[in-house]
Short mmCIF file of C-alpha atoms in Angstrom, two decimals:
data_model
loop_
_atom_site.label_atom_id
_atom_site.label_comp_id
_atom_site.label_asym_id
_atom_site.label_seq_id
_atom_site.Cartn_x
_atom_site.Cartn_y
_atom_site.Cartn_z
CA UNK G 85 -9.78 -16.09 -9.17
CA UNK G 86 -6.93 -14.17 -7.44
CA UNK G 87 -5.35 -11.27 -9.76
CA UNK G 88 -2.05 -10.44 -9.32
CA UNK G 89 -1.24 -6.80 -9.87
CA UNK G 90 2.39 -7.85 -10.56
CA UNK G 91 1.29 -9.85 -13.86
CA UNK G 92 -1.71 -7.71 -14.51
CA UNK G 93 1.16 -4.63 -15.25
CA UNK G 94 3.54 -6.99 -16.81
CA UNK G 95 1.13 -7.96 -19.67
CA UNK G 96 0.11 -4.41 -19.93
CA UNK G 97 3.25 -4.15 -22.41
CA UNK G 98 3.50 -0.16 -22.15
CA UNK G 99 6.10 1.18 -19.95
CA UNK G 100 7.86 4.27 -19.39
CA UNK G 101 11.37 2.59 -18.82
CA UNK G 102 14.89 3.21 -20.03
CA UNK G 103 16.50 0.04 -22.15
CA UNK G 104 19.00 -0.67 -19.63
CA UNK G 105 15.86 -1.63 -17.66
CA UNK G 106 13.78 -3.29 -19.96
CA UNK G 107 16.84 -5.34 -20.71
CA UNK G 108 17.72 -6.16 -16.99
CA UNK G 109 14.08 -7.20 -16.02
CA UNK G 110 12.89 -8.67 -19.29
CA UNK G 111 13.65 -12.03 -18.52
CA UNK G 112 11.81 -11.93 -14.90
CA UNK G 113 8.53 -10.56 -16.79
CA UNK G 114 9.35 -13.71 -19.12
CA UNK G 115 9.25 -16.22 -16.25
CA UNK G 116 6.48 -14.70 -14.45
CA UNK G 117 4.13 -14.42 -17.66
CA UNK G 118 4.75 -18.27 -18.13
CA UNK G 119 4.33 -18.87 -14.60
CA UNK G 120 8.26 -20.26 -13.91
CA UNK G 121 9.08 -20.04 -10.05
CA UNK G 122 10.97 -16.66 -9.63
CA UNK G 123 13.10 -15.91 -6.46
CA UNK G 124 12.37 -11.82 -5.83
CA UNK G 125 13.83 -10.09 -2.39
CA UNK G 126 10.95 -8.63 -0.67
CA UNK G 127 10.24 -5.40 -0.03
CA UNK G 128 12.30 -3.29 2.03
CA UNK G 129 11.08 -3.06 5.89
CA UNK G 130 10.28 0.76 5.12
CA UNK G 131 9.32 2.80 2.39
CA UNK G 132 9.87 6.07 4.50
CA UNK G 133 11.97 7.21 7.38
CA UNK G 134 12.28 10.10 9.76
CA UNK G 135 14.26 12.08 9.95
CA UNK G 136 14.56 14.35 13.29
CA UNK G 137 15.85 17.90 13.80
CA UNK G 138 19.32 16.95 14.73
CA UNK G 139 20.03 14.50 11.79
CA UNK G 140 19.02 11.67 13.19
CA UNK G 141 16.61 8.30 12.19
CA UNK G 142 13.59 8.02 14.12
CA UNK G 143 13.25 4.58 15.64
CA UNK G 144 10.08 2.83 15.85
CA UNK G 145 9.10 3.08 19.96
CA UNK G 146 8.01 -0.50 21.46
CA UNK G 147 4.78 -0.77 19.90
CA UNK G 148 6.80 -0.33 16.62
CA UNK G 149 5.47 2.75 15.85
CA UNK G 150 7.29 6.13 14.02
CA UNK G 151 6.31 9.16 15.61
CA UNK G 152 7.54 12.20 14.01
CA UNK G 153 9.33 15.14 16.30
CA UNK G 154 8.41 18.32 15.31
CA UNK G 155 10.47 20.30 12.54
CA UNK G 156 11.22 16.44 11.11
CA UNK G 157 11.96 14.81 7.17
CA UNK G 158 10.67 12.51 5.98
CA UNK G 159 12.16 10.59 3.27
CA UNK G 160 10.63 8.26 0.77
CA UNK G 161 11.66 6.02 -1.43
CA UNK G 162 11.63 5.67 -4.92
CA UNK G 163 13.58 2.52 -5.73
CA UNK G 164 13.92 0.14 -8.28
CA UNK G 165 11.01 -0.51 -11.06
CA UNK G 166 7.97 1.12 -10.02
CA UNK G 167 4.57 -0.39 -11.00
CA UNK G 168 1.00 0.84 -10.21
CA UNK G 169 0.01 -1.79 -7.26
CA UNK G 170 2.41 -2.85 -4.84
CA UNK G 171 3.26 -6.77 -4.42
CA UNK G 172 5.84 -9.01 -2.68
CA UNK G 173 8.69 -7.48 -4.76
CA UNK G 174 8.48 -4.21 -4.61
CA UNK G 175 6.69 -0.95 -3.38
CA UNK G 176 3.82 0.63 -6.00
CA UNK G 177 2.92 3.63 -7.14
CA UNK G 178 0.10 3.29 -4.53
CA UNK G 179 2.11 2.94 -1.76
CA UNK G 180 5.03 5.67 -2.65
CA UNK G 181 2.51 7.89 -2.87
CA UNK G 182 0.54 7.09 0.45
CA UNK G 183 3.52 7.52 2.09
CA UNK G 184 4.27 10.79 0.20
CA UNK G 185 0.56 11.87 1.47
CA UNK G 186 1.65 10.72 5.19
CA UNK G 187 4.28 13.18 5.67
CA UNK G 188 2.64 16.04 4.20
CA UNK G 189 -0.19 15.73 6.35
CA UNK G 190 1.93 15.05 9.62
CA UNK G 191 1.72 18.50 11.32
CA UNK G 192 5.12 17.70 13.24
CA UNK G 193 7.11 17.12 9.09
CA UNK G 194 8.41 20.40 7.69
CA UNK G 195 8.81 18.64 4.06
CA UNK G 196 10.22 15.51 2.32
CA UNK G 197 12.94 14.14 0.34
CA UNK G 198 11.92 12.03 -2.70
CA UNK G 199 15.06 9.78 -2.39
CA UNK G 200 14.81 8.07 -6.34
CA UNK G 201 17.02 5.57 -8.07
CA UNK G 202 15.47 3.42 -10.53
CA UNK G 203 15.11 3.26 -14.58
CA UNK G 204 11.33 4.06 -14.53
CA UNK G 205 7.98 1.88 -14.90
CA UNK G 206 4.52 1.33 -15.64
CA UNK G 207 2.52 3.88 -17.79
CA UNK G 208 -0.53 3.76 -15.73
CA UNK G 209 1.57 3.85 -12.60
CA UNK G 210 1.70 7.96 -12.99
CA UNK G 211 -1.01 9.01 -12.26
CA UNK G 212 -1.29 8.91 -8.51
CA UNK G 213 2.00 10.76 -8.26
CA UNK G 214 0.56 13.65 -10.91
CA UNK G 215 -2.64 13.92 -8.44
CA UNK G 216 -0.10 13.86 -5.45
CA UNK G 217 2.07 16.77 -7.24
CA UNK G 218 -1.74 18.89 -7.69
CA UNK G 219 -2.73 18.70 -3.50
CA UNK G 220 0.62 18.81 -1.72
CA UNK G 221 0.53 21.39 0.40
CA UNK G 222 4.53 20.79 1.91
CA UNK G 223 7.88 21.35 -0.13
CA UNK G 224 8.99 17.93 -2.01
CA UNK G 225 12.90 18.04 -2.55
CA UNK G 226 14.23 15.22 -5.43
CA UNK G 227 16.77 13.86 -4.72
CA UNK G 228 18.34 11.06 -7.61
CA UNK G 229 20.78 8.78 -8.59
CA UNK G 230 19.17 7.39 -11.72
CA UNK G 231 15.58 9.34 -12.10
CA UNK G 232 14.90 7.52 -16.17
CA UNK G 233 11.07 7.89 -17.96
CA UNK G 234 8.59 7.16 -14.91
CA UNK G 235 10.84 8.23 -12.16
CA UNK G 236 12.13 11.10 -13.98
CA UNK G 237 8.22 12.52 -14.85
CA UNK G 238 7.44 12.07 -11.20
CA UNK G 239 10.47 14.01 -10.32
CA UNK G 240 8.69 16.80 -12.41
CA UNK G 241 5.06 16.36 -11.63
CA UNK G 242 5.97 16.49 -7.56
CA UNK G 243 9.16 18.23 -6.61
CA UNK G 244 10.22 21.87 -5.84
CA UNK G 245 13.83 21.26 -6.52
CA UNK G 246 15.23 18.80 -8.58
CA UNK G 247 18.68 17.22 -6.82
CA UNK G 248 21.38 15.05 -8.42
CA UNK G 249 23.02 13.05 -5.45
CA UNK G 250 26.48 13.23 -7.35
CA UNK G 251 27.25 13.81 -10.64
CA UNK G 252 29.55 10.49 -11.42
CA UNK G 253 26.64 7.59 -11.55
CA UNK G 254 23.56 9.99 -11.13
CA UNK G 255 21.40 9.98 -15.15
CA UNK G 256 18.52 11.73 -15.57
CA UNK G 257 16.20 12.00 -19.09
CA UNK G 258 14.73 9.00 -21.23
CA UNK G 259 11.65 11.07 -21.97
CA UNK G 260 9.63 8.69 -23.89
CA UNK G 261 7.68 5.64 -23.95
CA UNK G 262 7.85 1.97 -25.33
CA UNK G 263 5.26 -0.58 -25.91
CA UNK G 264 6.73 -4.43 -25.35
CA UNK G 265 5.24 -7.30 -26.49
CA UNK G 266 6.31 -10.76 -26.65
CA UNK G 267 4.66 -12.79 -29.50
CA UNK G 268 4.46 -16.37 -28.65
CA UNK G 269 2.49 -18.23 -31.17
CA UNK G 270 4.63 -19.60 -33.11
CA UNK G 271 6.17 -21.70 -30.48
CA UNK G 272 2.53 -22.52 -29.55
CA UNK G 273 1.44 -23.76 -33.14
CA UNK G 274 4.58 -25.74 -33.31
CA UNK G 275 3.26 -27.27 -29.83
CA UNK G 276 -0.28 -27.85 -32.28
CA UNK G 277 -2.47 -24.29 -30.80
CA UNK G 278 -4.70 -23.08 -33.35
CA UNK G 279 -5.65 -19.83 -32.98
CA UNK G 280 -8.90 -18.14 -33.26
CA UNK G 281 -10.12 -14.61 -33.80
CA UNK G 282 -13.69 -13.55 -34.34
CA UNK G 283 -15.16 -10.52 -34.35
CA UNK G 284 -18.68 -9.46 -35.46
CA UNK G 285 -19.29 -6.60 -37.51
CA UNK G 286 -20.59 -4.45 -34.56
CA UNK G 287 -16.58 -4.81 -32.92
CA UNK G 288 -14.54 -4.78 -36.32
CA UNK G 289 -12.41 -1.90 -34.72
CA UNK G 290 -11.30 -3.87 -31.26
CA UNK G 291 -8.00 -4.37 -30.55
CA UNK G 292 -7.27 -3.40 -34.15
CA UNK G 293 -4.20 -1.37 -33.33
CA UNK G 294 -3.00 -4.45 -31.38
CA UNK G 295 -3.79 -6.75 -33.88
CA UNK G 296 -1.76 -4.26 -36.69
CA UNK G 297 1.20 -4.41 -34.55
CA UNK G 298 1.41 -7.92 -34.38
CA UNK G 299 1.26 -7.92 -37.68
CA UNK G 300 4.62 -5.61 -37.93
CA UNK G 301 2.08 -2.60 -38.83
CA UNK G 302 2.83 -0.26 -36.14
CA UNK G 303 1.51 3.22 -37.20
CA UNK G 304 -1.67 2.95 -35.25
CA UNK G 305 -0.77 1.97 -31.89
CA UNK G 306 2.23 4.61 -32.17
CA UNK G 307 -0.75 7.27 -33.33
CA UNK G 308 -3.20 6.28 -31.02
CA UNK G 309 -1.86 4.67 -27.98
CA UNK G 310 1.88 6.09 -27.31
CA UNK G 311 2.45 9.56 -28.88
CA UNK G 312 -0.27 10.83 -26.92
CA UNK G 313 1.34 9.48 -23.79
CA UNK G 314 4.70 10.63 -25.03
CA UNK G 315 3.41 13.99 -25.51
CA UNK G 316 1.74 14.16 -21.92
CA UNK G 317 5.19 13.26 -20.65
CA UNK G 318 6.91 16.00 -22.65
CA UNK G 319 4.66 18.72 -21.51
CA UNK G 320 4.77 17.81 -17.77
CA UNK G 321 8.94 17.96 -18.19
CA UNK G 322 8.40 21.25 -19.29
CA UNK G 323 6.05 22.10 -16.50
CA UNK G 324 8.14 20.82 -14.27
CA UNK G 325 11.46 22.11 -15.50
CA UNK G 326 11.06 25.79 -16.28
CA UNK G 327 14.08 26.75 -17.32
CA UNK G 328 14.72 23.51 -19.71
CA UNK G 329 16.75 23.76 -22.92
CA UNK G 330 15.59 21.60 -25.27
CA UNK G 331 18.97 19.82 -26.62
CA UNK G 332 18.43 17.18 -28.58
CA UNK G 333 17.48 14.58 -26.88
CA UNK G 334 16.16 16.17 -24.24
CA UNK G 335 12.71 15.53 -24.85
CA UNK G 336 12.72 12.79 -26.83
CA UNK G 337 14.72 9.94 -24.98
CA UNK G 338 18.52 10.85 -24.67
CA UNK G 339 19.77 10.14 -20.94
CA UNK G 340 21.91 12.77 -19.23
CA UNK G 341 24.44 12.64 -16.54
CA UNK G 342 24.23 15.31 -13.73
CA UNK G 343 26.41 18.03 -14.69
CA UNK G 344 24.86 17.73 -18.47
CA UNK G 345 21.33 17.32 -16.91
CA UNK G 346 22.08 20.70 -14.81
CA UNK G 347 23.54 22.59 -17.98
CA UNK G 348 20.06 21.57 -19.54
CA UNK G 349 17.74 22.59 -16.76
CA UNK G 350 16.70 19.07 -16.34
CA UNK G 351 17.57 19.82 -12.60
CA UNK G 352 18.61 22.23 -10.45
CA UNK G 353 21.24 21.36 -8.10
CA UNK G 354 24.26 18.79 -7.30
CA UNK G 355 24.38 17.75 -3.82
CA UNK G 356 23.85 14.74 -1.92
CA UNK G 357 20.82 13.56 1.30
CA UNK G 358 22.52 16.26 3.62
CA UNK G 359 22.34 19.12 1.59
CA UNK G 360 18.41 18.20 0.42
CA UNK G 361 17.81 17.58 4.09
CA UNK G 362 19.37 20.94 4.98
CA UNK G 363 17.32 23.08 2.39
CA UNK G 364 14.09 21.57 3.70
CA UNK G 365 15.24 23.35 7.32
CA UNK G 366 16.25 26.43 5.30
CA UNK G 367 13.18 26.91 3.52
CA UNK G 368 10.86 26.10 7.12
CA UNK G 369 13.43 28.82 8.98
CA UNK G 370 12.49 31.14 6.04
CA UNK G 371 8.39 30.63 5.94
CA UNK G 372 8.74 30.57 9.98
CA UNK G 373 9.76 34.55 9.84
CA UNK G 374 7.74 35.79 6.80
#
């Protein structure tokens, strides 16, 4: 059997995602864990574009291929819900970050924009952009409009500079993690399911935080499963954000708008894609005469 990587991080139940986006895709995950038809978009025809020395887009030539100029951006998208796999609905983790690899290993790209807007993710879908942030060898500028939980980590695990693209709509913050699970069996006994659990004495600890917290007893699985998480995400903030000022909040799941984020040290500028595209040139002028 065929497994979908879509439903496979759906049912995983821990993300690192703001409310506004649980709420706005918690009905989709609904539908696709009881396998309703679901009308998605499909993904975007690119995940990055170049960007050449004068300002403008690359154009594939007539094989369809990108070729980067020299002293090009790239820019790569972080859009939307992120999950660990990519499928028909959206880019993953896995793909962001092959792209991100692309451009720092094209001779001809001086550095890349990180172009995010999105309320976070998957848990597991971190860690290819934390192993990204530990080999780059090229500058990585952030640039955001909503960078919440997942995208807002990654912002801080990969970027030199740490960009608002206005500071009306852009939000930044929602340090934290939340486990989401939908109980069902109550509408399945009424439908005449019987469940079943049995475990020998050998296995008497599986799944026993999960089985707690179905049970409304939640202290283990926040113990054992997400503070350790949430505290991984806290200290790579911190790492990331050197000059951070821990408000409340800050840390521990507030959201901030750009000028409150900046006053924080959640970021470091205000600006917009010209100005990130222009410091990338800056900063390859400056290494160029060193």
């Amino acid at each position: 059997m065929k497994v979908n990587p879509l439903l496979m991080d759906v049912a995983r139940g821990e993300w690192l995602m703001s409310l506004d986006g649980i709420s706005a895709y918690a009905g989709i995950a609904h539908k696709l864990l009881s396998g309703e038809s679901v009308e998605l978009d499909t993904q975007p025809k690119a995940i990055m574009n170049i960007i050449d020395d004068n300002g403008n887009k690359v154009e594939p030539n007539k094989d369809g291929l990108v070729q980067a100029p020299k002293g090009s951006v790239a820019i790569v998208d972080m859009i939307g819900p992120v999950m660990k796999y990519g499928d028909w609905c959206t880019y993953g983790a896995d793909e962001i970050v092959r792209a991100l690899y692309q451009a720092d290993r094209n001779p001809n790209i001086i550095g890349t924009v990180l172009n995010q807007d999105g309320p976070g993710g998957a848990v597991n879908a971190i860690g290819p952009f934390i192993d990204f942030g530990k080999n780059k060898t090229k500058r990585v500028i952030g640039l955001a409009d909503q960078s919440a939980s997942l995208h807002f980590w990654v912002l801080n695990a990969i970027c030199d500079h740490k960009m608002a693209d206005n500071n009306i709509s852009a939000l930044f913050g929602s340090v934290g993690i939340v486990a989401n699970y939908a109980d069902n069996r109550k509408y399945l006994e009424s439908l005449g399911y019987v469940f079943h659990e049995i475990y020998p004495d050998e296995s008497k600890h599986k799944n026993e935080a999960f089985r707690l917290a179905m049970e409304g007893k939640y202290d283990m699985i926040k113990t054992e499963h997400l503070s350790p998480i949430a505290l991984h995400f806290q200290d790579g903030v911190r790492k990331g954000s050197p000059n951070l000022i821990e408000e409340v909040g800050v840390l521990t799941g507030k959201t901030f708008g750009a000028d409150l984020a900046l006053k924080y040290g959640m970021i470091d500028s205000i600006g917009s894609m010209d100005k990130a595209i222009n410091m990338l040139h800056i900063t390859s002028e400056s290494n160029h005469y060193k």
